[in-house]
Amino acid sequence: MPEAEKKGEGDKDGEKTNDEAAKDGAEEKEGETAGGGEQAEEGEEEAAAVALSTEKVSMAGFYKEQAKIYEVPNIGDSPDLRMHWTRPRRWDVRIWGMSIANTTDPEEEILVFANLVFGGSKKEFQVRTKSKEPEIWIAGEEGKVLRTPIVHDKPGDDLGADCVFDERFEWHGSYAQLESQVLRIELWNWSRWRINKFDCFAELPLIELVKGGIHQEVECNKYDKHGKPTPRAKISFKLYFQEIYDFDLDMSLWRASYLPTCKQLHERVVNQMTEEDFMADVTPGRASRRSTTALRRGDSMEDNLVQQIIEITSPSNPKHMVRSKRLAAKPAPNIAGTVEWSKWVWGRFRAAFRGTASDLNNRSLEVMIWSYEKYWDLDLEARPSGAYRRCMPLGQVELPLRGILGHGEIKAQLNPAPWFFDVQNGEYAHRQRCGLLQGNVAIENHPRYQQSDDVSDELDLRKRYLFVKVIKVDRVVTPDTRPTDEIDTFVEVTYAGTAKRTRICQDDVSPGFDDELIFELALSNSKGHGGYEPPPDTAQVWEEIERKGPVHMDLWTLGTVSNEHLGSCEAFLNDILVDARGQIQPTVVRTAMDTRTQKQESFNVRAFRGSKRLHFVWGDGQESNIFYEMWLLPDLDIQASLKCLREDTPVPKPLEENMDKCVEKWEELTGSFSAEDESREFKYNAKSIWPIEVAAEHILPRFVDVVRPPRGMNSPQAVCHYVSCYPYLESRSVQDALSTPNFFTALRKGEILEHAILHCSLLLGLALRAYVCLGTSLKREPHAWVAVFLDDASVCFWEPFLGTGSMVLPQRFAHPEHVVPMEPTPRSLRPSDIADEIKRRKRLRLQKKRDGGNGPLLLHSGSHPHPMRYVDVLSSLKGTTRKSASAKKKSTSNPTCDRCSAVFRTKGFYRGFECQDDQCQAYLCWACADNEFEDTGDVESVQLNVTDGFDFEAYNNGRLGVGETKYALQPIPYRTLDVVFNNQNMWANLQHHDPRKIFWDLWNPCYWHPFASKGQVAGLRPIFSAVHFPMGGRDDAWAAKKVRDVLQHLRRTIQGSRAVRNLGTRWVQNPQLIKFLEVGLRIRAEMDLKGQIVDDEGVPEEADSRSDVDLQAQLKRWERMLTAKTPPRFKLTGMPLHFNMIDEDDISNRILDIVSFIWTREKTAQFALAAHCIPLPGEVVSLD
């Protein structure tokens, strides 16, 4: 135990504390004179009680324990893994915000200080030596020792006494030491004139601190001679504990879309053009009146190209190495539009950053786009600020790295360069957009442990920040009656796409948080060439801040399966400047640490302090209010009361003006289908649940956005399994209401359509052509799933709800050239293409009527000796292509038309005819083949109804040889398909109701009706800002604990249920068998993440990669070993199950309902249970 010390240097603790200490010391001195012997006995009793907690060993036992302490732990099966666990590491530790509350006698005052021993392997023993009394021997090393000032807590106020204590240090230790060492908090009674007296202590494992939150709360207990604890004090403090790591930032795939030139952007600023005017003026496919770099089809790109470069500066932190690079752009132009609507792609480069994960989250990348243009071509009188002779800055943006460890995709709108604000009408520049920048920042290695909370109170005061301090919630209102011990609440604050959480208050219906959450404001004109330039405090700057939207505050309570939303409100930043009466808010003093100067700075700022009423999803009921403060640092020097602006996500102006006409046309074309079949519903809008205050109806595409999947979900198979791990809701009380993906992932449960919306958004993040499908299941119930257009003109259905995985419908496009990679998707087919498609369908009917076959369209050409068949995917042509005499002069290896020598992938030659004879390779393009037919009159007389189903299976099989069968009829669990939508538009199905018998050419208005034209939905934005996938401190240790709890509860439930039926239960006690079963579950879990759906026989349906083949072989080997080790006279029966939750009661009930052999009456039956749990991002689980 620590040696008792005299505390005579109390003058460092502050005047007030010292005065009280002197008064108390005088009283203690009188008490010592009156009854010193009694106090001496009390000290001896406490010393004896402390001695009871030390371990008693012999001298030989002490040396054995000492050897164990210094022994290097043998963790890991390989040298690299052992090095990973035992290598010393650096940790940044900060302890502050400490408060000590008396929890004993309400009339007793305490005058104490705390000793904090951080880590260390020190351990005390009572060693039996030759002397009569045992001696205290110490083994190991002392940890980092910190001592707090003296704290005086008065009883009766139900509050703790704050301690002025803020210490930061660097701790050295390995991962193995982290899991074995503790933070020991000792509380000592302070006395001025006597020896300080040890009171109580508490210990917190370091592994729990490094995985937990910033806020910590612990009870210090005093133990009597029988080992019974008695609570003495409650200590709360903030702990920042993170590893100092060298992050390697691999930046690649940087691309910019809708990138103008400096001349175009300058003209937009000078002429005060709105974004809608500009988009209408340069929409692809339309002549640009103002564009000076228009690149038409057939023009020479080198003659019109304006080269642009990118400059990326890594975070400005003295702990890291700065690296900036400029790389020339390699444009990939869109031949249907102009250069400014093309995508620019840059190369790959790296940067290094040394710091903690929190430091990385609070840093950003500074990006500047330069354009090789001459400033005198813009008719400027002088060279703009930051420009060179032949190079001018075009746009800039600051990309926050928050969440980069979870997923590496970042994107942001580029802001104009600073010099645009100095030209004529420069105040209009902040309303301009100069392109969308996207990039990937991959971090291969990252710390093993990370705290669940984030701290960012060290600021670069050249920037501007928003502070939101969540104080308390006066009353927690729940939709049902639940006990207090099930209410663990936290507040999530969202602003400008960034979400932060407060600490979790447990078992409290009136939680107090007192948490400050800080949001950085990324403003335009904040960085000039060579450094930061704080923007002036103007109305334009305030308007830009307000256009980032309001502050959303959501109250949540934790649950085992999903979270529960307990209310939300929104706060406008206008409240910071003026109050509800329009009066200027009073100023208060706020302090912040400047990370550049490492000094504490004080500021006079205006702040809002008040409350807002929470609104509930289930409707208004009992009143619940959230109390908070809000201020800007540095403050804005604006005295006027400005308007409140919500987030700038409006419907595009052309769509808003024609919304009624779009709805009317939609209902007109789909009304007849709904009348014939009442189960079909052509839904085009829904009411959003979040934000609750402004819940309104929006068209369905606004619920979808491009969302980068979390780390590890890099394939469609993994995304499908990940979405299925979110629990499903049967129904919701609010009819026709949908959660946005950000609300859905925070709630961790939702309806089938909400799952499909998140699924589609994640697949769009993988650069796939994904769409949400609305229809009905085979039970005639409303259903939703996701369809993906593949490059081989096939359609792939993804179904996480029914567990069927992927289902592929091959060759489902009449014009497959529009799903060729890197080709633009048209707004709508040309009338000539539509006429050709109708003619082809009619000829197929004539051929079927004449020949009775369902194969492809045949052509008996008089100029060719063999019949020719229609093909619509020429990339699958057999063998090497034969060129005609005229085509041989051209340098190309693509198929060519034997009649006109047209080259494949040019106009008119995406579809055509090929010879059926394997020895002959002759081709005709559609234009030449159409002239060979002599059935014009017969074709015109055929009546074609697009609602009739098309027999794709018979059509595709007819293209194969005799005896070959490739395109079998694949059963799908859907009866009808009504609506398809993604983040760009939505389409109504005008064909057959069966999704297997329709063409998926969304650009054909005869087959699909778009809700709005492409020009009307240009610039359509989602109604939510960002989606986050936190881990919530869940790791392998957390998963192992949950597995133990679930298995223990299952054994009790199964044994009790069988006992009710007078059945005995015997459990297998062999640990090797349990481990062997866990290996099989692990293999199946990996196959789920790889997308391998395992059938009842345990054999995967397909294996597309080398890793999948290995997993399949491992599973077969595991099954053979399990069968081989089963005794000959025994019968082995088992059933693998998957759950997306860890609710013990629900899991037990489902297993009792599903697994029939649990109720066997065989007296020799033995049971074995095994489980494997994977914690996934977003605080969801996959349990096998």
Coordinates of N, CA, C and O in Angstrom, one line a residue, residues 559-652:
G559 N -30.7 -0.2 -26.6 CA -31.4 -1.4 -26.5 C -30.5 -2.6 -27.0 O -29.5 -2.4 -27.6
T560 N -30.9 -3.8 -26.6 CA -30.1 -5.0 -26.9 C -30.1 -5.3 -28.4 O -29.1 -5.7 -29.0
V561 N -31.3 -5.1 -29.0 CA -31.5 -5.4 -30.4 C -31.3 -4.1 -31.2 O -30.7 -4.1 -32.2
S562 N -32.0 -3.0 -30.8 CA -32.0 -1.8 -31.6 C -32.1 -0.6 -30.6 O -32.5 -0.8 -29.4
N563 N -31.8 0.6 -31.1 CA -32.0 1.8 -30.3 C -33.5 2.2 -30.4 O -34.2 1.9 -31.3
E564 N -33.8 3.1 -29.5 CA -35.2 3.6 -29.5 C -35.1 5.1 -29.5 O -34.3 5.7 -28.7
H565 N -35.8 5.7 -30.4 CA -35.8 7.2 -30.6 C -36.8 7.8 -29.6 O -38.0 7.5 -29.6
L566 N -36.3 8.7 -28.8 CA -37.2 9.3 -27.7 C -37.4 10.8 -27.9 O -37.6 11.5 -27.0
G567 N -37.3 11.3 -29.1 CA -37.6 12.7 -29.4 C -36.4 13.4 -30.1 O -35.3 13.0 -30.0
S568 N -36.8 14.5 -30.8 CA -35.8 15.3 -31.5 C -36.3 16.7 -31.6 O -37.5 17.0 -31.4
C569 N -35.4 17.6 -31.8 CA -35.7 19.0 -32.1 C -34.6 19.6 -33.0 O -33.5 19.0 -33.2
E570 N -34.8 20.7 -33.5 CA -33.9 21.4 -34.3 C -33.7 22.8 -33.8 O -34.6 23.5 -33.3
A571 N -32.4 23.3 -33.9 CA -32.1 24.7 -33.4 C -31.4 25.4 -34.5 O -30.5 24.9 -35.2
F572 N -31.8 26.7 -34.7 CA -31.2 27.5 -35.7 C -30.1 28.3 -35.2 O -30.2 28.8 -34.0
L573 N -29.1 28.5 -36.0 CA -27.9 29.3 -35.5 C -28.3 30.8 -35.3 O -27.5 31.6 -34.7
N574 N -29.4 31.2 -35.9 CA -29.8 32.6 -35.7 C -30.1 32.9 -34.2 O -30.0 34.1 -33.8
D575 N -30.4 31.9 -33.4 CA -30.7 32.1 -32.0 C -29.4 32.5 -31.2 O -29.5 33.1 -30.1
I576 N -28.2 32.3 -31.8 CA -27.0 32.7 -31.2 C -26.9 34.3 -31.2 O -26.4 34.9 -30.2
L577 N -27.3 34.9 -32.3 CA -27.2 36.3 -32.4 C -28.2 37.1 -31.7 O -27.9 38.1 -31.0
V578 N -29.5 36.7 -31.9 CA -30.6 37.5 -31.3 C -31.5 36.5 -30.6 O -31.6 35.3 -30.9
D579 N -32.3 37.1 -29.6 CA -33.3 36.2 -28.9 C -34.6 36.2 -29.6 O -34.7 36.8 -30.7
A580 N -35.6 35.7 -29.0 CA -36.9 35.6 -29.6 C -37.6 36.9 -29.8 O -38.4 37.1 -30.7
R581 N -37.2 37.9 -29.0 CA -37.8 39.3 -29.2 C -37.0 40.1 -30.2 O -37.3 41.3 -30.3
G582 N -35.9 39.6 -30.8 CA -35.1 40.3 -31.7 C -34.0 41.1 -31.1 O -33.3 41.9 -31.7
Q583 N -33.8 41.0 -29.7 CA -32.8 41.7 -29.0 C -31.4 40.9 -29.1 O -31.4 39.7 -29.2
I584 N -30.3 41.7 -29.2 CA -29.0 41.1 -29.3 C -28.7 40.3 -28.0 O -29.0 40.7 -26.9
Q585 N -28.2 39.1 -28.2 CA -27.9 38.2 -27.1 C -26.7 38.8 -26.3 O -25.8 39.4 -26.8
P586 N -26.8 38.6 -25.0 CA -25.6 39.1 -24.1 C -24.4 38.3 -24.4 O -24.5 37.1 -24.8
T587 N -23.2 38.9 -24.1 CA -22.0 38.2 -24.3 C -21.5 37.5 -23.1 O -21.8 37.9 -22.0
V588 N -20.8 36.4 -23.3 CA -20.3 35.6 -22.2 C -18.8 35.3 -22.6 O -18.4 35.5 -23.7
V589 N -18.1 34.9 -21.6 CA -16.6 34.6 -21.8 C -16.5 33.1 -22.0 O -17.0 32.3 -21.2
R590 N -15.8 32.7 -23.1 CA -15.5 31.3 -23.4 C -14.0 31.2 -23.6 O -13.4 32.1 -24.2
T591 N -13.4 30.1 -23.3 CA -12.0 29.8 -23.5 C -11.8 28.6 -24.4 O -12.6 27.7 -24.4
A592 N -10.6 28.6 -25.0 CA -10.3 27.5 -25.9 C -8.8 27.4 -26.0 O -8.1 28.4 -26.0
M593 N -8.3 26.2 -26.3 CA -6.9 26.0 -26.4 C -6.5 26.1 -27.9 O -7.1 25.4 -28.7
D594 N -5.6 27.0 -28.3 CA -5.1 27.1 -29.6 C -4.0 26.1 -29.9 O -3.0 26.1 -29.2
T595 N -4.3 25.2 -30.8 CA -3.3 24.1 -31.1 C -2.0 24.6 -31.7 O -1.0 23.9 -31.6
R596 N -2.0 25.8 -32.3 CA -0.8 26.3 -32.9 C 0.1 26.9 -31.8 O 1.3 26.7 -31.8
T597 N -0.4 27.7 -30.9 CA 0.3 28.4 -29.9 C 0.4 27.6 -28.6 O 1.2 28.0 -27.7
Q598 N -0.5 26.6 -28.4 CA -0.6 25.9 -27.2 C -0.9 26.8 -26.0 O -0.4 26.6 -24.9
K599 N -1.7 27.8 -26.2 CA -2.1 28.7 -25.2 C -3.6 28.7 -25.1 O -4.3 28.6 -26.0
Q600 N -4.1 29.0 -23.8 CA -5.5 29.1 -23.6 C -5.9 30.6 -23.9 O -5.4 31.5 -23.4
E601 N -6.9 30.7 -24.8 CA -7.4 32.0 -25.3 C -8.8 32.2 -24.7 O -9.6 31.3 -24.7
S602 N -9.1 33.5 -24.4 CA -10.4 33.8 -23.9 C -11.1 34.7 -25.0 O -10.5 35.5 -25.7
F603 N -12.4 34.5 -25.1 CA -13.2 35.2 -26.1 C -14.5 35.7 -25.5 O -15.1 35.0 -24.6
N604 N -15.0 36.8 -25.9 CA -16.3 37.3 -25.6 C -17.2 37.0 -26.8 O -17.0 37.5 -27.9
V605 N -18.2 36.1 -26.5 CA -19.0 35.6 -27.6 C -20.5 35.7 -27.1 O -20.8 35.8 -25.9
R606 N -21.4 35.8 -28.1 CA -22.8 35.7 -27.8 C -23.2 34.3 -27.8 O -22.8 33.5 -28.7
A607 N -24.1 33.9 -26.9 CA -24.4 32.5 -26.7 C -25.9 32.4 -26.5 O -26.5 33.3 -25.8
F608 N -26.5 31.3 -27.0 CA -27.9 31.0 -26.7 C -27.9 30.0 -25.5 O -27.2 29.0 -25.6
R609 N -28.7 30.2 -24.5 CA -28.9 29.2 -23.5 C -30.4 29.1 -23.2 O -31.1 30.1 -22.9
G610 N -30.9 28.0 -23.4 CA -32.4 27.8 -23.3 C -32.8 26.3 -23.5 O -31.9 25.4 -23.3
S611 N -34.0 26.1 -23.9 CA -34.5 24.7 -24.0 C -35.4 24.7 -25.2 O -35.9 25.7 -25.7
K612 N -35.6 23.5 -25.8 CA -36.5 23.2 -26.8 C -37.3 22.0 -26.5 O -36.8 21.1 -25.9
R613 N -38.6 22.0 -26.9 CA -39.4 20.8 -26.7 C -39.1 19.7 -27.7 O -38.9 20.0 -28.9
L614 N -39.0 18.5 -27.2 CA -38.8 17.4 -28.1 C -40.1 16.9 -28.8 O -41.1 16.9 -28.2
H615 N -39.9 16.5 -30.0 CA -41.0 16.0 -30.8 C -40.8 14.5 -31.0 O -39.7 14.1 -31.2
F616 N -41.9 13.7 -31.0 CA -41.8 12.3 -31.0 C -42.3 11.7 -32.3 O -43.2 12.3 -33.0
V617 N -41.8 10.6 -32.7 CA -42.3 9.9 -33.9 C -43.7 9.4 -33.7 O -44.5 9.5 -34.6
W618 N -44.1 9.0 -32.5 CA -45.4 8.5 -32.3 C -46.5 9.6 -32.0 O -47.6 9.4 -31.7
G619 N -46.0 10.9 -32.1 CA -47.0 12.0 -31.9 C -46.7 12.7 -30.6 O -46.1 12.2 -29.7
D620 N -47.2 13.9 -30.5 CA -47.0 14.7 -29.3 C -47.8 14.1 -28.1 O -49.0 13.7 -28.3
G621 N -47.2 14.0 -27.0 CA -47.9 13.5 -25.8 C -47.4 14.3 -24.6 O -47.6 15.5 -24.5
Q622 N -46.8 13.6 -23.7 CA -46.2 14.3 -22.5 C -45.0 15.2 -22.9 O -44.3 14.9 -23.9
E623 N -44.8 16.2 -22.2 CA -43.8 17.2 -22.5 C -42.4 16.8 -22.1 O -42.3 16.3 -21.0
S624 N -41.5 16.9 -23.0 CA -40.1 16.6 -22.7 C -39.2 17.7 -23.3 O -39.4 18.0 -24.5
N625 N -38.3 18.3 -22.5 CA -37.5 19.4 -23.0 C -36.0 19.1 -22.9 O -35.6 18.4 -21.9
I626 N -35.3 19.6 -23.8 CA -33.8 19.4 -23.8 C -33.2 20.8 -23.6 O -33.6 21.8 -24.3
F627 N -32.3 20.9 -22.7 CA -31.6 22.2 -22.3 C -30.2 22.2 -22.9 O -29.5 21.2 -22.8
Y628 N -29.9 23.3 -23.6 CA -28.6 23.3 -24.2 C -28.1 24.7 -24.4 O -28.8 25.7 -24.2
E629 N -26.8 24.9 -24.7 CA -26.2 26.1 -25.0 C -25.5 26.0 -26.4 O -25.2 24.9 -26.8
M630 N -25.4 27.2 -27.1 CA -24.9 27.2 -28.4 C -24.2 28.5 -28.7 O -24.7 29.6 -28.4
W631 N -22.9 28.5 -29.2 CA -22.2 29.7 -29.5 C -21.2 29.4 -30.6 O -20.9 28.2 -30.9
L632 N -20.7 30.5 -31.3 CA -19.7 30.4 -32.3 C -18.4 30.9 -31.7 O -18.4 31.9 -31.0
L633 N -17.3 30.3 -32.1 CA -16.0 30.7 -31.7 C -15.0 30.7 -32.9 O -14.8 29.7 -33.5
P634 N -14.4 31.9 -33.2 CA -14.7 33.3 -32.8 C -16.1 33.7 -33.2 O -16.7 33.2 -34.1
D635 N -16.6 34.7 -32.4 CA -18.0 35.2 -32.7 C -18.0 36.0 -34.0 O -17.0 36.5 -34.5
L636 N -19.2 36.1 -34.5 CA -19.5 36.9 -35.7 C -19.8 38.4 -35.3 O -20.7 38.6 -34.4
D637 N -19.2 39.3 -36.0 CA -19.5 40.7 -35.7 C -20.6 41.2 -36.6 O -20.5 42.0 -37.5
I638 N -21.8 40.6 -36.3 CA -23.0 41.0 -37.1 C -24.1 41.4 -36.1 O -24.4 40.6 -35.2
Q639 N -24.7 42.5 -36.2 CA -25.7 43.0 -35.3 C -27.1 42.8 -35.8 O -28.0 42.9 -35.0
A640 N -27.3 42.5 -37.0 CA -28.7 42.4 -37.6 C -29.3 41.1 -37.3 O -28.6 40.1 -37.1
S641 N -30.6 41.0 -37.2 CA -31.3 39.8 -37.0 C -31.5 39.2 -38.4 O -32.2 39.8 -39.3
L642 N -30.9 38.0 -38.7 CA -31.0 37.4 -40.0 C -32.0 36.3 -40.0 O -32.3 35.7 -38.9
K643 N -32.5 36.0 -41.1 CA -33.5 35.0 -41.3 C -33.0 33.6 -41.0 O -31.8 33.3 -41.1
C644 N -33.9 32.7 -40.6 CA -33.5 31.3 -40.3 C -33.6 30.5 -41.6 O -34.6 30.6 -42.3
L645 N -32.6 29.8 -41.9 CA -32.6 29.0 -43.2 C -32.4 27.5 -42.8 O -31.6 27.2 -42.0
R646 N -33.2 26.7 -43.4 CA -33.0 25.3 -43.3 C -32.0 24.8 -44.3 O -31.5 25.6 -45.1
E647 N -31.7 23.6 -44.2 CA -30.6 23.0 -45.1 C -31.0 23.2 -46.5 O -32.2 23.0 -46.9
D648 N -30.0 23.6 -47.3 CA -30.3 24.0 -48.7 C -30.3 22.7 -49.6 O -29.4 22.4 -50.3
T649 N -31.5 22.0 -49.5 CA -31.7 20.8 -50.3 C -33.0 20.9 -51.0 O -33.9 20.1 -50.7
P650 N -33.2 21.9 -51.8 CA -34.6 22.0 -52.4 C -34.7 21.1 -53.6 O -33.8 20.5 -54.1
V651 N -36.0 21.0 -54.0 CA -36.3 20.3 -55.3 C -35.8 21.2 -56.4 O -36.0 22.4 -56.4
P652 N -35.2 20.6 -57.5 CA -34.8 21.5 -58.6 C -36.0 22.3 -59.1 O -37.1 21.8 -59.1

